[in-house]
Short mmCIF file of C-alpha atoms (C1' of nucleotides) in Angstrom, two decimals:
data_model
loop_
_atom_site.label_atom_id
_atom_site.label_comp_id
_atom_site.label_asym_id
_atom_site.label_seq_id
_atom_site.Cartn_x
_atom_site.Cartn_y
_atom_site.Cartn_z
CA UNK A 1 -50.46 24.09 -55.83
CA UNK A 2 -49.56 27.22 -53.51
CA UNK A 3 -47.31 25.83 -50.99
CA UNK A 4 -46.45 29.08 -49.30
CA UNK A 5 -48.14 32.07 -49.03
CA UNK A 6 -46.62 35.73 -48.09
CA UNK A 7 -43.47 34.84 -50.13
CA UNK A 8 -41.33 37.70 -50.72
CA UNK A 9 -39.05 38.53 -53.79
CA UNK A 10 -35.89 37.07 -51.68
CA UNK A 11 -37.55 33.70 -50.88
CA UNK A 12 -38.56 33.19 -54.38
CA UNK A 13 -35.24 34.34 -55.46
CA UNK A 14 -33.71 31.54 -53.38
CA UNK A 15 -36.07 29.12 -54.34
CA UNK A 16 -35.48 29.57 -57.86
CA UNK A 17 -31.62 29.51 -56.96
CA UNK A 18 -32.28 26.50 -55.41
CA UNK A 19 -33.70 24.41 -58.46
CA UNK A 20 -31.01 25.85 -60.25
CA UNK A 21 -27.81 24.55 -57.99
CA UNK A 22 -30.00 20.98 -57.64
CA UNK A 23 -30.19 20.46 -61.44
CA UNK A 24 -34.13 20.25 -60.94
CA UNK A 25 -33.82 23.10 -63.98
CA UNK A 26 -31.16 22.31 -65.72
CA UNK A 27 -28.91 24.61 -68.26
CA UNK A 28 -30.52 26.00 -71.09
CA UNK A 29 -33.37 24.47 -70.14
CA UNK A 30 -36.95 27.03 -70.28
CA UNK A 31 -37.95 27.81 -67.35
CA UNK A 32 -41.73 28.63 -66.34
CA UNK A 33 -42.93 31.68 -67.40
CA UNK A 34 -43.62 35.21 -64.89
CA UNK A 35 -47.41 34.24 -65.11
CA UNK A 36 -46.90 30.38 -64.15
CA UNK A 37 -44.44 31.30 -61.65
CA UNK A 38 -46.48 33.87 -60.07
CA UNK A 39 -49.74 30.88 -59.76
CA UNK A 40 -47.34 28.78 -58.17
CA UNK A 41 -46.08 30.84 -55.68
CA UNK A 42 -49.51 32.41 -55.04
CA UNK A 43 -48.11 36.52 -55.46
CA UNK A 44 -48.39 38.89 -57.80
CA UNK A 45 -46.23 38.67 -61.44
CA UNK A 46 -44.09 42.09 -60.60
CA UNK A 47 -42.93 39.91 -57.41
CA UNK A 48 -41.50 36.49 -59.21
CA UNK A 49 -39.85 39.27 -61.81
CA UNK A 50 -38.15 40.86 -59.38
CA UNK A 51 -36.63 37.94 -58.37
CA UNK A 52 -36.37 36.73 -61.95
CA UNK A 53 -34.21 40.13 -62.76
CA UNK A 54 -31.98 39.63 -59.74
CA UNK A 55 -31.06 35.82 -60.89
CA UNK A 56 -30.85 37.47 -64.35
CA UNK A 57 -28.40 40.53 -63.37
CA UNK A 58 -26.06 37.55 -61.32
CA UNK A 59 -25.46 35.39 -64.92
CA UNK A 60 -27.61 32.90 -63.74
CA UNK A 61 -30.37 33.23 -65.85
CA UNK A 62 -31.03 34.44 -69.51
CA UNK A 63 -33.92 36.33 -70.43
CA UNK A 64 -35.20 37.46 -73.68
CA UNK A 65 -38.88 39.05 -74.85
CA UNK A 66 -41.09 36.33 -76.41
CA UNK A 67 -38.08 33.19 -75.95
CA UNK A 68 -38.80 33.15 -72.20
CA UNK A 69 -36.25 32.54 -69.37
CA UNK A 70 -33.45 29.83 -69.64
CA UNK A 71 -30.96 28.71 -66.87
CA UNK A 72 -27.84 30.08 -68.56
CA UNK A 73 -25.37 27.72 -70.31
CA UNK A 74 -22.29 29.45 -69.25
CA UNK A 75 -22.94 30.63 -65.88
CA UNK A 76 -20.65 33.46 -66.33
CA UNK A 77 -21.38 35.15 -62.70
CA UNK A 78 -19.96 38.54 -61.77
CA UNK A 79 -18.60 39.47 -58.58
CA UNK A 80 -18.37 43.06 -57.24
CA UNK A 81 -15.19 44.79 -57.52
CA UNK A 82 -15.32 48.13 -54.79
CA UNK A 83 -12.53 50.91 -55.44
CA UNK A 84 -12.11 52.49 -51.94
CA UNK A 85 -10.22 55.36 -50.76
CA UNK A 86 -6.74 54.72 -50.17
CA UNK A 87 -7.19 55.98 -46.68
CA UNK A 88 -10.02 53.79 -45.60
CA UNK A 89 -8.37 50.64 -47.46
CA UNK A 90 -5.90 50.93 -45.36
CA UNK A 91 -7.74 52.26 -42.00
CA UNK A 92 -10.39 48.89 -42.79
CA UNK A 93 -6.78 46.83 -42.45
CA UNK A 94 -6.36 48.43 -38.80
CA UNK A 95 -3.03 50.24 -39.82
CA UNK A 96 -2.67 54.16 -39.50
CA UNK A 97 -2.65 55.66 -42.55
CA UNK A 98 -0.49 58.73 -43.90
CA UNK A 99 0.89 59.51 -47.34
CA UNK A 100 3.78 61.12 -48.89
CA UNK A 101 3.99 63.57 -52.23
CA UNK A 102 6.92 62.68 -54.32
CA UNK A 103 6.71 64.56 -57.19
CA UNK A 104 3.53 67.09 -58.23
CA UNK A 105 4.10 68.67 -61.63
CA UNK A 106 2.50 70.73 -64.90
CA UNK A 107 3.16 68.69 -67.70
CA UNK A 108 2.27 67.92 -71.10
CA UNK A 109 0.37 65.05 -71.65
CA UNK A 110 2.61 61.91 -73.16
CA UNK A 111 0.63 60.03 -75.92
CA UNK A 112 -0.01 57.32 -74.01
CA UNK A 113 -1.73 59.16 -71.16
CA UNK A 114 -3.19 61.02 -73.56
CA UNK A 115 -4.68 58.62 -75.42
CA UNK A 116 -6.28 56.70 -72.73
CA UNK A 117 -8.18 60.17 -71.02
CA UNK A 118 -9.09 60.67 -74.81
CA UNK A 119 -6.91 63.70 -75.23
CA UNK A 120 -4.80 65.63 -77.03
CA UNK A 121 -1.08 64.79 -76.47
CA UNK A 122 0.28 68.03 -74.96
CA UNK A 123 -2.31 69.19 -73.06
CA UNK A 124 -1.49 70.68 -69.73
CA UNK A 125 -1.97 67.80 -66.53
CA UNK A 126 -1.27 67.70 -63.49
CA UNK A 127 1.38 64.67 -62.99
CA UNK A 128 1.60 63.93 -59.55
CA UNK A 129 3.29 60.67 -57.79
CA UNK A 130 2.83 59.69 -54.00
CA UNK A 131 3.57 57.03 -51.42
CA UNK A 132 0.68 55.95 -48.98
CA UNK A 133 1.71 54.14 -46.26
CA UNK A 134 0.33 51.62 -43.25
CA UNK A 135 1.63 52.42 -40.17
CA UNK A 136 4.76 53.75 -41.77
CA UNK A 137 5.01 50.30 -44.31
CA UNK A 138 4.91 51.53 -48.02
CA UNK A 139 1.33 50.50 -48.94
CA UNK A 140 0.68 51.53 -52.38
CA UNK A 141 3.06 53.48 -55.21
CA UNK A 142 0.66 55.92 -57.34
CA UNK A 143 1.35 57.66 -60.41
CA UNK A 144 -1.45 60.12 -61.60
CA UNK A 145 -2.31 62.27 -64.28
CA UNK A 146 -5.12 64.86 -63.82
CA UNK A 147 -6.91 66.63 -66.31
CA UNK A 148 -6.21 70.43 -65.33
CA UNK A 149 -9.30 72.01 -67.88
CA UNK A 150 -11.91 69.18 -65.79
CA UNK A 151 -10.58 69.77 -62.32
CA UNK A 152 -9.07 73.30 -62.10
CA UNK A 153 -9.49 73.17 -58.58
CA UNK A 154 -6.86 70.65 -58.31
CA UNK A 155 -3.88 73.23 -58.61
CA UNK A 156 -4.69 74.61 -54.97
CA UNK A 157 -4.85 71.43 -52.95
CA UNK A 158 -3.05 71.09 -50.40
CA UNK A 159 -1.81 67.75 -50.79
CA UNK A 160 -0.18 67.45 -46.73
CA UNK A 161 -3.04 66.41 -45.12
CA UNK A 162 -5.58 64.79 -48.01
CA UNK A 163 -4.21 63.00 -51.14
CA UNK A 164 -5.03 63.34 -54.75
CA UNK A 165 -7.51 60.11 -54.44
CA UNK A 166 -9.43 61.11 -51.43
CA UNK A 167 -9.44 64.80 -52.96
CA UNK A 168 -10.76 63.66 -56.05
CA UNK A 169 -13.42 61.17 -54.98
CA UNK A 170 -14.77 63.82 -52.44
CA UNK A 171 -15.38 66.56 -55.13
CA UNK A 172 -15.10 65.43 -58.23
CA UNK A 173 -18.11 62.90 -59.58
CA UNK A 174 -17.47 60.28 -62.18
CA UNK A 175 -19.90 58.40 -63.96
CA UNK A 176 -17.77 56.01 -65.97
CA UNK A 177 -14.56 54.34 -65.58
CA UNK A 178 -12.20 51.40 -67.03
CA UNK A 179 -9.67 49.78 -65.07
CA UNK A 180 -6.97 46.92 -65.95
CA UNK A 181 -5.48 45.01 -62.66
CA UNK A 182 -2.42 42.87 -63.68
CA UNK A 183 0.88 41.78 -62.10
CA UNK A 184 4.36 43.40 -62.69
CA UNK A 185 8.16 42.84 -61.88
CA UNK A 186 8.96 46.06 -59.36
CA UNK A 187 11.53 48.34 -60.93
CA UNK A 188 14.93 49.28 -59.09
CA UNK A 189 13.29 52.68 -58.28
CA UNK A 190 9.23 51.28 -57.34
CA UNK A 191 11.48 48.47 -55.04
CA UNK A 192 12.94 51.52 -53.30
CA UNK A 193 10.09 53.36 -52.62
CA UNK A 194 7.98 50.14 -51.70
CA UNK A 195 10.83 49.06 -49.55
CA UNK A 196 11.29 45.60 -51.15
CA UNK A 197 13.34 43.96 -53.93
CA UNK A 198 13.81 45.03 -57.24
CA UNK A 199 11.76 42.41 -59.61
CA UNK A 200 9.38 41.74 -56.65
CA UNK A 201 6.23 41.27 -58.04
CA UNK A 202 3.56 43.96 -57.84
CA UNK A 203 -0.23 44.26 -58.18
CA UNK A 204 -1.15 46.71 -60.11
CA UNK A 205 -4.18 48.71 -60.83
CA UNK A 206 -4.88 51.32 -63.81
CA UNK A 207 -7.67 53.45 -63.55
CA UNK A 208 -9.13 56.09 -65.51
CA UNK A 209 -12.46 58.10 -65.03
CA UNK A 210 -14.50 60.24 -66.48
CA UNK A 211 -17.28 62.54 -65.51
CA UNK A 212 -19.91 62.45 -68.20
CA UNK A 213 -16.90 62.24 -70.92
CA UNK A 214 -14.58 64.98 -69.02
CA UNK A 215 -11.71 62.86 -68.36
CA UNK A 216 -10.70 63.14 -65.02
CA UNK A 217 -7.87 61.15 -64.14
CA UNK A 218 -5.40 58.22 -64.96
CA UNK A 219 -3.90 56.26 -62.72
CA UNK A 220 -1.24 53.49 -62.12
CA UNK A 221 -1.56 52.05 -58.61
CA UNK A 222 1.49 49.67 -57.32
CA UNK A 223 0.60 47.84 -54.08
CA UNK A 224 3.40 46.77 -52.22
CA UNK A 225 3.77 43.04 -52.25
CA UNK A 226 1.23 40.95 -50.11
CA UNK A 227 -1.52 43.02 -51.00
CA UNK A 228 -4.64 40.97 -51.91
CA UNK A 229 -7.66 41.63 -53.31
CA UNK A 230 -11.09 39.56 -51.89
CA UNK A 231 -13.91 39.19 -53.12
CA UNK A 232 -17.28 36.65 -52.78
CA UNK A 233 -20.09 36.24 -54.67
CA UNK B 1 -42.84 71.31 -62.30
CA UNK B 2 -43.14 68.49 -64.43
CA UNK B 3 -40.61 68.74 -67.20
CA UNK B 4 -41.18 65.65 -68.97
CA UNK B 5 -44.00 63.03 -69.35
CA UNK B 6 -43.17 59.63 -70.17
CA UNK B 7 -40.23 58.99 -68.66
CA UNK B 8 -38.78 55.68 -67.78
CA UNK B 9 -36.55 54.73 -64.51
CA UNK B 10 -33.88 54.82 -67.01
CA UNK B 11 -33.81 58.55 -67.92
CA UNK B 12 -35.15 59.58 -63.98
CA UNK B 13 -31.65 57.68 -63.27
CA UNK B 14 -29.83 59.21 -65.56
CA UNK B 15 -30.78 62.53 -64.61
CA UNK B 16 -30.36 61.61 -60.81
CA UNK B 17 -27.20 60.44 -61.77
CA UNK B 18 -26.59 63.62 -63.69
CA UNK B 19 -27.50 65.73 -60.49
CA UNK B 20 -24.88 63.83 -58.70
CA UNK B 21 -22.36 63.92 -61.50
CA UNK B 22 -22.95 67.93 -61.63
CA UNK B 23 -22.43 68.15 -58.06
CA UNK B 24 -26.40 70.25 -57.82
CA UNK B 25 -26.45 67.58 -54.87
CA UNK B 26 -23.95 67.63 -53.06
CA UNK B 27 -21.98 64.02 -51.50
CA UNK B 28 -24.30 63.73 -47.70
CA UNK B 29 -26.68 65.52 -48.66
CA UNK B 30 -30.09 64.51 -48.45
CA UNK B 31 -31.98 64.61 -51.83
CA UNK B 32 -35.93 64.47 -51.87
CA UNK B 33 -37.61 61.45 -51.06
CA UNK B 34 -39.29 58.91 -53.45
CA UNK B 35 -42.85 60.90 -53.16
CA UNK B 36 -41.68 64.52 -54.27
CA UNK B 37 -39.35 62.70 -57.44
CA UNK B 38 -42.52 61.09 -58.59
CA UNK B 39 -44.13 64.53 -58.71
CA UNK B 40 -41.38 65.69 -59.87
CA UNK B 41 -40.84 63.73 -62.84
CA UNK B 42 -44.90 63.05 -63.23
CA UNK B 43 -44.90 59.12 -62.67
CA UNK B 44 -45.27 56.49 -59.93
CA UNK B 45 -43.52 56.10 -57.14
CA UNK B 46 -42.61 52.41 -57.69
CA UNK B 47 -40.74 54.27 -60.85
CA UNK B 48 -38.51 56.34 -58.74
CA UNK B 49 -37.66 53.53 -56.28
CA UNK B 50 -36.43 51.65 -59.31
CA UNK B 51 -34.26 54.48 -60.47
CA UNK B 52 -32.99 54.95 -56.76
CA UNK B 53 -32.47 51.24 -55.99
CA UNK B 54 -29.93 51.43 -58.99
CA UNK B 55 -28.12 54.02 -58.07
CA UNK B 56 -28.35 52.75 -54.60
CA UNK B 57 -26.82 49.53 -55.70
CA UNK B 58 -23.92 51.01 -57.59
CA UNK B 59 -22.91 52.54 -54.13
CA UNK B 60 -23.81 56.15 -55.56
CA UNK B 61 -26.95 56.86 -52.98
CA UNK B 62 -27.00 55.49 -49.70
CA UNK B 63 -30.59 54.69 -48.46
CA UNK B 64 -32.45 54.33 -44.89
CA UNK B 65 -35.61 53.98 -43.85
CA UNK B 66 -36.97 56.61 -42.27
CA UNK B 67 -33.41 58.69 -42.49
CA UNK B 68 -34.03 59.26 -46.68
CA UNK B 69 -31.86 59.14 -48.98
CA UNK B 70 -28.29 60.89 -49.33
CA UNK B 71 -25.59 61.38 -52.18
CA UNK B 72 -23.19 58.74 -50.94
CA UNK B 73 -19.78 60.96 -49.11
CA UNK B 74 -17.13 58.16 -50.15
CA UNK B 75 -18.39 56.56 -53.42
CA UNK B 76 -17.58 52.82 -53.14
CA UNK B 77 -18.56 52.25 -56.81
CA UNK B 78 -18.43 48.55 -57.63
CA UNK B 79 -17.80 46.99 -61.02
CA UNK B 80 -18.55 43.92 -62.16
CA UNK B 81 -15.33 40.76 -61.99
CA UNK B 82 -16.52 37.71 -64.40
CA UNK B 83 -15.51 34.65 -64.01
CA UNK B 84 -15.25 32.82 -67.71
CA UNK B 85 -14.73 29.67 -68.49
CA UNK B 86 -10.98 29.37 -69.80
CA UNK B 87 -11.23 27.53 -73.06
CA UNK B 88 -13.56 30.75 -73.67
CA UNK B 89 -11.71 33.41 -72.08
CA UNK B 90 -8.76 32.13 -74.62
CA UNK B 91 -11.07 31.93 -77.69
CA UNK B 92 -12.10 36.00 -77.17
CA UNK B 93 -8.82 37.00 -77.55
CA UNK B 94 -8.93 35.23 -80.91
CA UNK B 95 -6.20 32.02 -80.06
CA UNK B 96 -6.56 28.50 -80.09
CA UNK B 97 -7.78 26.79 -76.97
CA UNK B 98 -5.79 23.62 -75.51
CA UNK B 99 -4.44 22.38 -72.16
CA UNK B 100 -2.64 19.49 -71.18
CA UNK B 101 -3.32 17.81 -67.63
CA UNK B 102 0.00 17.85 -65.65
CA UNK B 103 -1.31 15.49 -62.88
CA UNK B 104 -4.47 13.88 -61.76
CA UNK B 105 -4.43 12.11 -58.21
CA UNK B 106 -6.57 11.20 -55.03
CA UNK B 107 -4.68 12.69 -52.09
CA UNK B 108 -6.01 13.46 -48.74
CA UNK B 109 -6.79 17.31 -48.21
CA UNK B 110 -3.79 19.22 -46.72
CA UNK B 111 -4.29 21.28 -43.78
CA UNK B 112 -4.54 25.04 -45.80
CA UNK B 113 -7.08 23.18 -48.55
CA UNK B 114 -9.07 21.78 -45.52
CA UNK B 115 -9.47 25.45 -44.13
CA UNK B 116 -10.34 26.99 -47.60
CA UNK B 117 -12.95 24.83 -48.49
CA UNK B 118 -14.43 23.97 -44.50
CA UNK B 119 -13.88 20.05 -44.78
CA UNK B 120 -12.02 17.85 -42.15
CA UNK B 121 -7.95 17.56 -43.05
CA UNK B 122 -7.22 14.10 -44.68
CA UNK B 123 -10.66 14.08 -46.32
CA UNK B 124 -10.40 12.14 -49.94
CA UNK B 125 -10.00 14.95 -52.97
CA UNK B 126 -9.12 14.80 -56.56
CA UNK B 127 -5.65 17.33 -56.84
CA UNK B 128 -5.02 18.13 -60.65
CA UNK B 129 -2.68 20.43 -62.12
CA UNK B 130 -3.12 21.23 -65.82
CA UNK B 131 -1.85 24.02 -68.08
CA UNK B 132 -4.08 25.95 -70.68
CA UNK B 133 -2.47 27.29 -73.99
CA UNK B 134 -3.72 30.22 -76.18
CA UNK B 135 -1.90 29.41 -79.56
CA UNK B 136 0.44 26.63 -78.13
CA UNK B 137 1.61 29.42 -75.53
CA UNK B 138 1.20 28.79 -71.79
CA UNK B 139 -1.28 30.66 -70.81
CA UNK B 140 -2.41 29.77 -67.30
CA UNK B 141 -1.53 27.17 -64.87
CA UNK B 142 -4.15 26.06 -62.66
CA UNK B 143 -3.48 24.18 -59.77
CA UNK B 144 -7.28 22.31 -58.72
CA UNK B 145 -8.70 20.49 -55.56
CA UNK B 146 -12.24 18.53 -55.78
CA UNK B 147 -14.03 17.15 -53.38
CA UNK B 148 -14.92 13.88 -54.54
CA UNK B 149 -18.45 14.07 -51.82
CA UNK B 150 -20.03 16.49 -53.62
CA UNK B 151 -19.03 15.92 -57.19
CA UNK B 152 -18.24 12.15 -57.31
CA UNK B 153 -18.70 12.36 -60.77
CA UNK B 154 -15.38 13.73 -61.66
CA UNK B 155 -13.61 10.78 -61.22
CA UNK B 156 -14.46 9.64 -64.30
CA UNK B 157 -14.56 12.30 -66.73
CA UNK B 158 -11.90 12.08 -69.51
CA UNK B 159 -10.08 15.15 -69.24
CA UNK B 160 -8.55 15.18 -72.55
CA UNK B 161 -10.79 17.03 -74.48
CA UNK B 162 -12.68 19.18 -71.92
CA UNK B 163 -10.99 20.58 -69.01
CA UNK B 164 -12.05 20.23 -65.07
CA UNK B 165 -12.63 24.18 -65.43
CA UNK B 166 -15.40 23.72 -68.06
CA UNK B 167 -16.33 20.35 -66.74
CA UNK B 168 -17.29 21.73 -63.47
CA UNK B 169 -18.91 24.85 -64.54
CA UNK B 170 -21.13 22.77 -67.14
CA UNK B 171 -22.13 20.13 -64.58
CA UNK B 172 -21.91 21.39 -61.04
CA UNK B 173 -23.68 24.48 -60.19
CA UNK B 174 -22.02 27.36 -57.51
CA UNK B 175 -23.94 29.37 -55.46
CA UNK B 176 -21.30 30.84 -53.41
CA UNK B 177 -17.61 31.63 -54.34
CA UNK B 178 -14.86 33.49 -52.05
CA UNK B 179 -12.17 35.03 -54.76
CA UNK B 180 -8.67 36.26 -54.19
CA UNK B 181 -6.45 38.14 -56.86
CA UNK B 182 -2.74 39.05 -55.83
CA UNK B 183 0.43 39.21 -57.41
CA UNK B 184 3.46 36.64 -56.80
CA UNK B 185 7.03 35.66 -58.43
CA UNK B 186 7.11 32.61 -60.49
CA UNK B 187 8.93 29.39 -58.91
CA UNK B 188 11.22 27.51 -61.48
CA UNK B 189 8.61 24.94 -61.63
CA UNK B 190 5.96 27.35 -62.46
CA UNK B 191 8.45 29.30 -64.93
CA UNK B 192 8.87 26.37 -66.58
CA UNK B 193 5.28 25.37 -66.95
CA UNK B 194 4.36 28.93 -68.12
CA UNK B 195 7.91 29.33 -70.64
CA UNK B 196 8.92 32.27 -68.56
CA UNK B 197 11.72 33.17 -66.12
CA UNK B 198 12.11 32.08 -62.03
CA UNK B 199 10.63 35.50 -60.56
CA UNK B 200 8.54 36.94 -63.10
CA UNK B 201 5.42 38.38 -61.79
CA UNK B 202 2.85 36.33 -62.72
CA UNK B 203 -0.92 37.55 -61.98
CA UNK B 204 -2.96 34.74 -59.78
CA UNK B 205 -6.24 34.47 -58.57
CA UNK B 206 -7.42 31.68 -56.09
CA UNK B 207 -11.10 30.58 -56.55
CA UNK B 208 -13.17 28.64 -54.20
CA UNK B 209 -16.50 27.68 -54.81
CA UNK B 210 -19.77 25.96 -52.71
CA UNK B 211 -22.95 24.68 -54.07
CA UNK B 212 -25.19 25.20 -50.99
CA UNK B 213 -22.66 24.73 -47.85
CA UNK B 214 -21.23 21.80 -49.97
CA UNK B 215 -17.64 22.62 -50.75
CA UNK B 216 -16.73 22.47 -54.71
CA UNK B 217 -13.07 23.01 -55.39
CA UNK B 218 -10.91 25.28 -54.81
CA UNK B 219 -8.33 26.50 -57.41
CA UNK B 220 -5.03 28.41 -58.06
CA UNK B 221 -4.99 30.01 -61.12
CA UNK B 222 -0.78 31.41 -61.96
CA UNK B 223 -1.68 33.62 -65.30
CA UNK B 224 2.03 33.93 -67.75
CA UNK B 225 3.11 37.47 -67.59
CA UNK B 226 0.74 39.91 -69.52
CA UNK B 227 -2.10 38.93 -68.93
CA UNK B 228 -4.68 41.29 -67.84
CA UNK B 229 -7.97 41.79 -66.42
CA UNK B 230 -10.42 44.79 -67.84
CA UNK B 231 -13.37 45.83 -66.38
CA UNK B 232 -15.71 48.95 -66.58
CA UNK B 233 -17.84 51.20 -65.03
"C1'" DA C 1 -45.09 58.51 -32.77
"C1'" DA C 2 -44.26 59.40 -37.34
"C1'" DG C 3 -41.93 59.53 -41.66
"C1'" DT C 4 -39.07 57.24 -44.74
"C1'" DG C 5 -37.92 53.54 -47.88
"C1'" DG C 6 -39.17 48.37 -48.90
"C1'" DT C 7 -42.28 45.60 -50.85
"C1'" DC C 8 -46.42 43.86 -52.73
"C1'" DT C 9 -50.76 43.88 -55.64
"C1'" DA C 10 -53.80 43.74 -59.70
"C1'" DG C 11 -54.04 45.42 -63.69
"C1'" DA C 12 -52.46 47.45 -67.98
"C1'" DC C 13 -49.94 48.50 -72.15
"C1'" DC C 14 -45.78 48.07 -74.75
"C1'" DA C 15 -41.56 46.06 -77.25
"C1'" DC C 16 -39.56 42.55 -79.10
"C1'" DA C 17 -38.75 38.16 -81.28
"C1'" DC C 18 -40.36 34.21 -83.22
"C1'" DC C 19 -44.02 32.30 -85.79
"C1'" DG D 1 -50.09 37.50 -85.36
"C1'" DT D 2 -48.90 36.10 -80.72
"C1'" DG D 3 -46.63 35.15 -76.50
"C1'" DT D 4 -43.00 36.48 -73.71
"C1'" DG D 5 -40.61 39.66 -70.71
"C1'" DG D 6 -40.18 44.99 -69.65
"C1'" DT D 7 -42.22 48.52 -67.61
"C1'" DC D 8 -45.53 51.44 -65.52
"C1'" DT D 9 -49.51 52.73 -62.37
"C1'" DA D 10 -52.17 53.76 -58.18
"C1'" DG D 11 -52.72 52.20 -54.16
"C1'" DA D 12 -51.68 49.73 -49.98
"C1'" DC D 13 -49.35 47.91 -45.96
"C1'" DC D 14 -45.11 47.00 -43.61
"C1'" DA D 15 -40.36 47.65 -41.38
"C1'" DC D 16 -37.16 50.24 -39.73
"C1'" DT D 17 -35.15 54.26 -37.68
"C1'" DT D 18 -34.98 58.39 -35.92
"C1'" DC D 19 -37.43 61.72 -33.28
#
DNA sequence: AAGTGGTCTAGACCACACC
DNA sequence: GTGTGGTCTAGACCACTTC
């Protein structure tokens, strides 16, 4: 019955994957249980779970106390989505990177910012817009709000040399964040700055973070046109 | 020295994480290794390793052998990117599903289809193009190639009631997909298709998928203007 | 060479969900 | 109740990397 011995997790975790992409388990179908699993394959039961939990955490499986483990249905899978610094983004695509500060201001919060940091509208941010570019090409467009009362520190940053984004991610932790990527017409005034046509269309990004429900930051990222995202799963 | 009895990896990783958030470690440097946490928080070390391997994994810690383990100095969080079936992705925002194939025809693989999916140019694949509604609106057009050698069962589904999306994620498991999202101005073909206007920006995200080194399909998916993608952290 | 994380074991108890 | 996965333990050996 034990047709390999000194399996590890990832071998059993490819084996399983493997009887689920042949249809030799098919979906919603139950699945052995830990115990069975861990005869077969002649280790120990924490082993096949570990493998179990990875196939789990990937869509691939569903598990639930006392119902066992199924081969999901719906293999919704989930691929991982990094947020670099701008700098390295670009430095990873071989350009040189440098930035520009267009605008750095106190201002009231407007209820829209405001309502996604989970504010009051009117309290005092930090509104700050910049260009970063690859080797002098208009990369990315960002508008930011910063909460002044999380990052106080932000007010004597000198922005010529490091930008709000690298700043931030170097000294200020987050723990939790929502972000919305869609696709936009370019305005007359983000075609100028991104050097293209007005109505080009735009990738966008919104971000906003929190450090243990301090609201850091909101962002609106524009990429100039042709950037892509990748990804693999 | 030991605060708290009973703890699970889930409350050691929150209060790692809370360490990290608080900035009491500080981004590179080295935190104390799996043997002095156990003592620490009075459990086993396998218990510590599977608080650290999370954190680890959401690109918080980095870890090496031998080197330890440090607070991460550029925090390449990662969230999680699903990919739903349509029919259900339409149903969660509370519309009615439907979608109406545009065309369905054997055609030998172009050159750029060839190269996505790693077949030989002029293979034999299935090319459909179909439009899904939410509530009679366009909602996104997809733009499909199949290869007929690995899923030769396509050719005779009927795709009026179930779409090659669903059809393919019910019947052919992936195990390996290669995802881009961009941005890109409607054609008048596709502003037709989607009721919109030559040059709006729609939001598109090309998909190609492999079941074990055996190429799937590879798809084009134009969203109509608004749509959005969420995600958290 | 030596110290760190990576993994595995054999066993145990618990939590939950279905009976 | 009862069976499943979820978690934990105490110990062990291994792999890698830096010294």
């Amino acid at each position: 019955m034990t047709t390999a011995e000194n399996q590890n997790w990832r071998s059993i975790r490819d084996e399983l994957n493997r009887r689920i992409a042949k249809r030799i388990w098919l979906p919603g179908e139950l699945i052995p249980g830990e115990v069975e699993l861990a005869e077969e394959f002649g280790c120990a039961r924490a082993t096949v779970n570990r493998a179990l939990r990875e196939l789990a955490s990937t869509g691939l499986l569903d598990r639930r106390r006392r119902a066992g483990t199924r081969v999901a249905r719906h293999p919704v899978r989930k691929a991982t989505f990094s947020i670099p610094i701008t700098r390295i983004e670009v430095e990873d695509r071989g350009a040189a990177w440098s930035h520009r500060v267009l605008s750095n201001d106190r201002l009231p919060a407007p209820a829209q910012v405001a309502e996604r940091l989970g504010i009051k509208p009117g309290q005092d941010l930090l509104h700050q817009t910049s260009v970063h570019f690859a080797d002098r090409e208009p990369f990315v467009l960002e508008d930011r709000w910063i909460s002044i009362d999380t990052v106080p520190g932000i007010l004597d940053v000198d922005f010529s040399h490091i930008s709000a984004n690298e700043w931030l991610v170097q000294n200020v932790a987050f723990t939790r964040g929502d972000f919305v990527l869609c696709a936009a017409n370019a305005s007359r005034t983000e075609a100028d700055i991104l050097d293209t046509k007005p109505g080009a269309a735009l990738f966008i990004v919104e971000r906003t973070t929190w450090n243990l429900d301090m609201p850091i930051t909101s962002v609106r990222l524009a990429y100039a046109p042709g950037y892509q995202v990748r990804m693999e799963i």
